[in-house]
Short mmCIF file of C-alpha atoms and ligand atoms in Angstrom, two decimals:
data_model
loop_
_atom_site.label_atom_id
_atom_site.label_comp_id
_atom_site.label_asym_id
_atom_site.label_seq_id
_atom_site.Cartn_x
_atom_site.Cartn_y
_atom_site.Cartn_z
CA MET A 1 0.00 0.00 0.00
CA SER A 2 1.18 3.52 -0.77
CA LEU A 3 0.17 7.05 0.24
CA GLN A 4 2.40 8.52 -2.49
CA VAL A 5 1.17 11.47 -4.51
CA SER A 6 2.79 12.64 -7.76
CA LEU A 7 1.89 16.06 -9.11
CA LEU A 8 3.49 19.15 -10.65
CA ASN A 9 6.70 17.18 -11.39
CA ASN A 10 7.12 16.23 -7.72
CA THR A 11 6.62 13.06 -5.73
CA PHE A 12 5.33 13.35 -2.17
CA ALA A 13 5.58 10.45 0.31
CA ASN A 14 2.02 11.19 1.47
CA PRO A 15 -0.66 13.85 0.85
CA PHE A 16 -0.29 15.61 4.20
CA MET A 17 1.08 19.11 4.74
CA ASN A 18 0.39 22.02 7.07
CA ALA A 19 -2.27 24.55 6.15
CA ALA A 20 -0.66 27.93 5.50
CA GLY A 21 -0.61 29.90 8.75
CA VAL A 22 0.13 26.99 11.08
CA MET A 23 3.72 26.01 11.96
CA CYS A 24 5.25 27.95 9.08
CA SER A 25 6.17 31.51 10.10
CA THR A 26 9.80 31.07 11.16
CA THR A 27 12.76 28.98 10.04
CA ASP A 28 12.31 26.90 13.22
CA ASP A 29 8.67 26.20 12.27
CA LEU A 30 9.62 25.27 8.70
CA VAL A 31 12.42 22.98 9.91
CA ALA A 32 9.98 21.28 12.31
CA MET A 33 7.61 20.70 9.37
CA THR A 34 10.48 19.41 7.24
CA GLU A 35 11.53 16.95 9.95
CA SER A 36 7.94 15.74 10.50
CA ALA A 37 6.30 12.82 8.68
CA SER A 38 4.38 15.24 6.41
CA GLY A 39 4.64 14.83 2.65
CA SER A 40 5.16 18.56 2.17
CA LEU A 41 4.93 21.99 3.78
CA VAL A 42 3.87 25.53 2.95
CA SER A 43 5.33 28.76 4.35
CA LYS A 44 3.25 31.53 5.99
CA SER A 45 1.40 33.85 3.60
CA CYS A 46 3.80 36.71 3.00
CA THR A 47 3.67 40.37 2.07
CA PRO A 48 6.48 42.45 0.53
CA ALA A 49 7.44 43.89 3.95
CA PRO A 50 7.40 42.16 7.36
CA ARG A 51 4.23 42.68 9.44
CA GLU A 52 3.50 42.37 13.17
CA GLY A 53 -0.16 41.48 12.57
CA ASN A 54 -3.12 42.15 14.86
CA PRO A 55 -2.99 42.50 18.68
CA SER A 56 -3.16 39.34 20.86
CA PRO A 57 -5.02 37.27 21.82
CA ARG A 58 -5.58 36.58 18.13
CA TYR A 59 -5.93 32.76 17.96
CA LYS A 60 -8.05 30.52 20.20
CA ASP A 61 -8.31 26.73 20.21
CA LEU A 62 -11.85 25.56 20.97
CA PRO A 63 -13.53 22.16 21.55
CA LEU A 64 -14.95 22.22 18.01
CA GLY A 65 -12.12 24.00 16.21
CA SER A 66 -10.48 27.40 16.32
CA ILE A 67 -11.03 31.09 15.67
CA ASN A 68 -8.29 33.44 14.53
CA SER A 69 -7.66 36.96 13.39
CA MET A 70 -3.89 37.01 13.06
CA GLY A 71 -3.75 39.89 10.56
CA LEU A 72 -1.03 38.45 8.35
CA PRO A 73 1.95 38.58 10.72
CA ASN A 74 4.91 37.42 8.63
CA LYS A 75 8.62 38.00 8.20
CA GLY A 76 8.27 39.41 4.70
CA PHE A 77 8.74 37.90 1.25
CA ASP A 78 12.56 38.09 1.29
CA TYR A 79 12.73 35.85 4.40
CA TYR A 80 10.66 33.05 2.83
CA LEU A 81 12.44 33.44 -0.51
CA ALA A 82 15.79 33.04 1.30
CA TYR A 83 14.45 29.95 3.08
CA ALA A 84 13.40 28.44 -0.27
CA LEU A 85 16.85 29.22 -1.68
CA SER A 86 18.54 27.49 1.26
CA GLN A 87 16.74 24.22 0.51
CA HIS A 88 18.36 21.31 -1.26
CA HIS A 89 16.67 20.64 -4.54
CA TYR A 90 17.02 16.88 -4.73
CA GLY A 91 15.77 14.53 -2.06
CA ALA A 92 14.22 17.36 -0.06
CA LYS A 93 10.55 17.54 0.77
CA PRO A 94 8.90 19.77 -1.85
CA LEU A 95 8.13 23.28 -0.50
CA PHE A 96 5.15 25.52 -1.25
CA LEU A 97 5.39 29.29 -0.69
CA SER A 98 2.19 31.13 0.18
CA MET A 99 1.89 34.74 -0.96
CA SER A 100 -0.71 37.30 0.06
CA GLY A 101 0.15 40.74 -1.29
CA PHE A 102 -2.34 43.59 -0.85
CA SER A 103 -2.71 44.33 -4.55
CA ALA A 104 -2.31 42.64 -7.93
CA GLU A 105 0.85 44.74 -8.40
CA GLU A 106 2.40 43.67 -5.06
CA ASN A 107 1.81 40.02 -5.93
CA ALA A 108 3.18 40.45 -9.45
CA ALA A 109 6.34 42.12 -8.10
CA MET A 110 6.95 39.25 -5.65
CA CYS A 111 6.22 36.69 -8.38
CA GLU A 112 8.79 38.23 -10.72
CA ARG A 113 11.42 37.53 -8.06
CA LEU A 114 10.03 34.12 -7.09
CA ALA A 115 10.21 32.87 -10.68
CA ALA A 116 13.98 32.23 -10.69
CA VAL A 117 13.82 30.39 -7.34
CA ALA A 118 10.94 28.27 -8.62
CA THR A 119 13.12 27.27 -11.56
CA GLU A 120 16.22 26.61 -9.47
CA LYS A 121 14.70 25.08 -6.30
CA GLY A 122 11.34 23.78 -7.41
CA VAL A 123 9.38 25.83 -4.85
CA ILE A 124 5.68 26.04 -5.79
CA LEU A 125 3.51 29.15 -5.37
CA GLU A 126 0.20 29.05 -3.49
CA LEU A 127 -1.36 32.47 -4.16
CA ASN A 128 -3.68 33.40 -1.30
CA LEU A 129 -6.88 35.03 -2.58
CA SER A 130 -8.74 34.59 0.69
CA CYS A 131 -7.24 36.36 3.72
CA PRO A 132 -10.27 37.44 5.81
CA ASN A 133 -8.52 39.13 8.72
CA VAL A 134 -7.03 42.46 7.71
CA PRO A 135 -9.31 45.32 8.82
CA GLY A 136 -10.51 47.33 5.81
CA LYS A 137 -9.32 44.80 3.20
CA PRO A 138 -12.12 42.66 1.75
CA GLN A 139 -11.26 39.18 0.54
CA VAL A 140 -10.16 39.16 -3.09
CA ALA A 141 -11.93 35.89 -3.92
CA TYR A 142 -15.33 37.28 -2.89
CA ASP A 143 -14.96 39.90 -5.68
CA PHE A 144 -14.72 38.04 -9.00
CA ASP A 145 -13.47 41.06 -10.97
CA ALA A 146 -10.68 41.66 -8.45
CA MET A 147 -9.84 37.94 -8.54
CA ARG A 148 -9.54 38.07 -12.34
CA ARG A 149 -7.26 41.14 -12.09
CA TYR A 150 -4.96 39.41 -9.58
CA LEU A 151 -4.73 36.24 -11.69
CA THR A 152 -4.14 38.24 -14.87
CA ALA A 153 -1.29 40.20 -13.22
CA VAL A 154 0.39 37.09 -11.77
CA SER A 155 -0.07 35.00 -14.94
CA ALA A 156 1.55 37.81 -16.98
CA VAL A 157 4.84 37.72 -15.05
CA TYR A 158 5.03 34.21 -13.57
CA PRO A 159 6.07 31.46 -16.01
CA HIS A 160 5.42 28.42 -13.76
CA PRO A 161 2.34 26.45 -12.77
CA PHE A 162 0.86 27.73 -9.49
CA GLY A 163 -2.07 27.28 -7.13
CA VAL A 164 -4.66 29.48 -5.45
CA LYS A 165 -5.99 29.39 -1.90
CA MET A 166 -9.74 29.91 -1.97
CA PRO A 167 -12.26 30.88 0.67
CA PRO A 168 -15.38 28.80 1.18
CA TYR A 169 -18.42 29.60 -0.97
CA PHE A 170 -21.95 28.83 0.14
CA ASP A 171 -24.03 29.18 -3.02
CA ILE A 172 -24.02 27.05 -6.17
CA ALA A 173 -24.01 30.18 -8.35
CA HIS A 174 -20.82 31.30 -6.60
CA PHE A 175 -19.16 27.90 -7.18
CA ASP A 176 -20.01 28.31 -10.87
CA MET A 177 -18.68 31.88 -11.09
CA ALA A 178 -15.46 31.26 -9.13
CA ALA A 179 -14.65 28.10 -11.10
CA ALA A 180 -15.30 29.92 -14.39
CA VAL A 181 -12.76 32.61 -13.43
CA LEU A 182 -10.14 30.02 -12.39
CA ASN A 183 -10.71 28.11 -15.64
CA GLU A 184 -9.67 31.25 -17.60
CA PHE A 185 -6.13 30.78 -16.22
CA PRO A 186 -4.30 27.67 -17.46
CA LYS A 187 -1.26 28.28 -15.21
CA VAL A 188 -3.51 27.79 -12.18
CA LYS A 189 -2.84 24.07 -11.74
CA PHE A 190 -4.20 23.56 -8.23
CA VAL A 191 -6.98 25.03 -6.15
CA THR A 192 -6.78 24.81 -2.35
CA CYS A 193 -10.22 24.65 -0.71
CA ILE A 194 -10.78 26.07 1.91
CA ASN A 195 -9.43 28.96 3.93
CA SER A 196 -11.21 29.63 7.23
CA VAL A 197 -14.94 30.32 7.33
CA GLY A 198 -14.59 34.06 7.69
CA ASN A 199 -15.86 36.33 10.43
CA GLY A 200 -17.39 34.00 12.94
CA LEU A 201 -17.91 35.23 16.51
CA VAL A 202 -17.17 33.06 19.55
CA ILE A 203 -18.38 34.30 22.94
CA ASP A 204 -17.46 32.86 26.34
CA VAL A 205 -20.69 32.45 28.31
CA GLU A 206 -19.15 32.79 31.78
CA SER A 207 -17.33 36.06 31.12
CA GLU A 208 -19.83 37.21 28.46
CA THR A 209 -16.78 38.21 26.41
CA VAL A 210 -15.42 37.50 22.95
CA VAL A 211 -12.33 35.23 22.88
CA ILE A 212 -9.99 37.13 20.53
CA LYS A 213 -9.07 40.83 20.62
CA PRO A 214 -8.99 42.05 16.97
CA LYS A 215 -12.12 43.07 15.07
CA GLN A 216 -14.39 43.05 18.16
CA GLY A 217 -13.90 39.28 18.37
CA PHE A 218 -14.73 38.43 14.75
CA GLY A 219 -12.39 35.88 13.15
CA GLY A 220 -11.96 32.94 10.79
CA LEU A 221 -13.28 29.57 11.93
CA GLY A 222 -11.38 26.33 11.43
CA GLY A 223 -11.51 22.73 12.64
CA ARG A 224 -14.62 20.62 13.26
CA TYR A 225 -16.90 23.58 12.50
CA VAL A 226 -15.80 23.58 8.86
CA LEU A 227 -15.32 19.96 7.62
CA PRO A 228 -18.63 19.70 5.67
CA THR A 229 -18.06 23.15 4.14
CA ALA A 230 -14.53 22.10 3.16
CA LEU A 231 -15.71 18.81 1.60
CA ALA A 232 -18.40 20.66 -0.37
CA ASN A 233 -15.91 23.18 -1.73
CA VAL A 234 -13.34 20.49 -2.61
CA ASN A 235 -15.97 18.52 -4.48
CA ALA A 236 -17.57 21.56 -6.13
CA PHE A 237 -14.23 22.66 -7.62
CA TYR A 238 -13.21 19.07 -8.41
CA ARG A 239 -16.34 18.76 -10.56
CA ARG A 240 -15.99 22.19 -12.19
CA CYS A 241 -12.22 22.31 -12.82
CA PRO A 242 -11.38 19.03 -14.57
CA GLU A 243 -8.00 20.36 -15.78
CA LYS A 244 -6.89 21.33 -12.26
CA LEU A 245 -5.94 19.55 -9.06
CA ILE A 246 -7.74 20.25 -5.80
CA PHE A 247 -5.93 20.48 -2.46
CA GLY A 248 -8.22 19.83 0.51
CA CYS A 249 -8.02 21.94 3.67
CA GLY A 250 -10.49 22.13 6.52
CA GLY A 251 -11.44 20.03 9.53
CA VAL A 252 -8.84 17.26 9.19
CA TYR A 253 -8.12 15.66 12.60
CA SER A 254 -7.98 11.97 11.60
CA GLY A 255 -7.19 9.55 8.79
CA GLU A 256 -10.94 9.23 8.26
CA ASP A 257 -11.30 13.00 7.72
CA ALA A 258 -8.45 12.85 5.17
CA PHE A 259 -10.08 9.84 3.46
CA LEU A 260 -13.25 11.94 3.02
CA HIS A 261 -11.27 14.83 1.51
CA VAL A 262 -9.69 12.44 -1.05
CA LEU A 263 -13.11 10.88 -1.85
CA ALA A 264 -14.37 14.45 -2.49
CA GLY A 265 -11.45 14.99 -4.87
CA ALA A 266 -8.41 16.16 -2.90
CA SER A 267 -4.84 15.45 -4.04
CA MET A 268 -2.90 17.01 -1.15
CA VAL A 269 -4.56 17.30 2.29
CA GLN A 270 -3.68 20.26 4.52
CA VAL A 271 -3.95 20.34 8.32
CA GLY A 272 -4.44 23.59 10.24
CA THR A 273 -6.33 23.65 13.54
CA ALA A 274 -5.50 20.03 14.44
CA LEU A 275 -1.80 20.64 13.75
CA HIS A 276 -1.92 23.73 15.97
CA GLU A 277 -3.49 21.62 18.74
CA GLU A 278 -1.44 18.44 18.45
CA GLY A 279 1.91 19.50 16.96
CA ALA A 280 3.98 17.97 14.17
CA GLY A 281 3.54 14.44 15.57
CA ILE A 282 0.05 14.49 14.04
CA PHE A 283 1.42 13.60 10.58
CA ALA A 284 2.64 10.11 11.55
CA ARG A 285 -0.77 9.42 13.13
CA LEU A 286 -2.68 10.68 10.07
CA CYS A 287 -0.57 8.49 7.74
CA SER A 288 -1.11 5.37 9.84
CA GLU A 289 -4.86 6.02 10.25
CA LEU A 290 -5.34 6.67 6.53
CA GLN A 291 -3.43 3.47 5.65
CA GLN A 292 -5.55 1.53 8.13
CA ILE A 293 -8.80 2.69 6.50
CA MET A 294 -7.46 1.98 3.00
CA GLY A 295 -6.41 -1.51 4.15
CA LYS A 296 -9.88 -2.27 5.54
CA LYS A 297 -11.48 -1.14 2.27
CA GLY A 298 -8.96 -2.86 0.02
CA TYR A 299 -7.54 0.29 -1.58
CA LYS A 300 -3.83 0.24 -2.42
CA THR A 301 -3.43 3.83 -3.70
CA LEU A 302 -5.16 7.19 -3.28
CA ASP A 303 -5.82 7.25 -7.04
CA GLU A 304 -8.25 4.33 -6.67
CA PHE A 305 -10.80 6.43 -4.76
CA ARG A 306 -9.95 10.09 -5.37
CA GLY A 307 -13.07 12.00 -6.38
CA LYS A 308 -15.17 8.82 -6.32
CA VAL A 309 -17.71 9.92 -3.71
CA LYS A 310 -21.07 8.32 -4.55
CA THR A 311 -24.33 10.21 -4.79
CA LEU A 312 -27.79 8.78 -4.16
CA GLU A 313 -29.02 7.57 -7.61
C1 LIG B 1 -4.33 35.28 7.88
C2 LIG B 1 -5.44 34.47 7.90
C3 LIG B 1 -5.83 33.83 6.75
O1 LIG B 1 -6.92 33.02 6.73
C4 LIG B 1 -5.09 34.01 5.60
O2 LIG B 1 -5.47 33.40 4.50
C5 LIG B 1 -3.96 34.81 5.58
C6 LIG B 1 -3.58 35.45 6.74
C7 LIG B 1 -3.94 35.97 9.09
O3 LIG B 1 -4.83 36.42 9.81
O4 LIG B 1 -2.72 36.12 9.33
#
């Protein structure tokens, strides 16, 4: 039996990686991910200049998931580009770099510089179109004209295949419109579904107080709250974007959760809230649990069941 995944000219030992934002902001974090049993890793969404992000507390683990409003704290594009450059090309775990500039032009400028490192080191871009947490900055992917402008600007300067990180959608018409935009861009080779369910509000009943400080307590939800939304978005884009790969993200705590993401259509499977809770040891557990389920069902590879979720008649 094998958990191997081959895509974008890379082979991954298994489909698991961190979700951007978790265990990926510093060199220490990225080394911990590299030394874990994950198949891959992605670095924190970056901006041209370093950012401190929003005031703390800005992340809270909860029984059913998490809420966060980090505000894009990151060490700046140059830091993650230097990390990518420091990596060995051969034998190393493939690295994704997440980018979240504040305009089409900022992203294009970073992409012009990333291009050479992508050629030399094989780093793969995940362009974040779905950051919900910066006050006064609406999510790009909830504005289809803005999304088209960003993808046009990046496609014009970036010669490599890349992926996009999408927010959840909740209406069939929006699945149709978002997929139609993505399908205009042949360099977009993977679609990561989903980012957090934006702007939830968690209130502690005893203290009658919100649990995070930024944005009057409003923040992105992850974890158990979001698994069905994540599976729906993975499958919606899997059905609508037959030329692209889908990366699943949202609510993965167990091998069974990952199995469901692959059934819905996922190629890679990202882990956010559960990784934050459990630490990098989670990847060995997820691999063994996923293999155990595949064994029981008689599957030898992920390809045998990817996207094969059954519907009723
Ligand atoms: C942050 C959160 C996100 O969901 C995202 O996509 C990018 C950044 C943040 O708050 O740092």
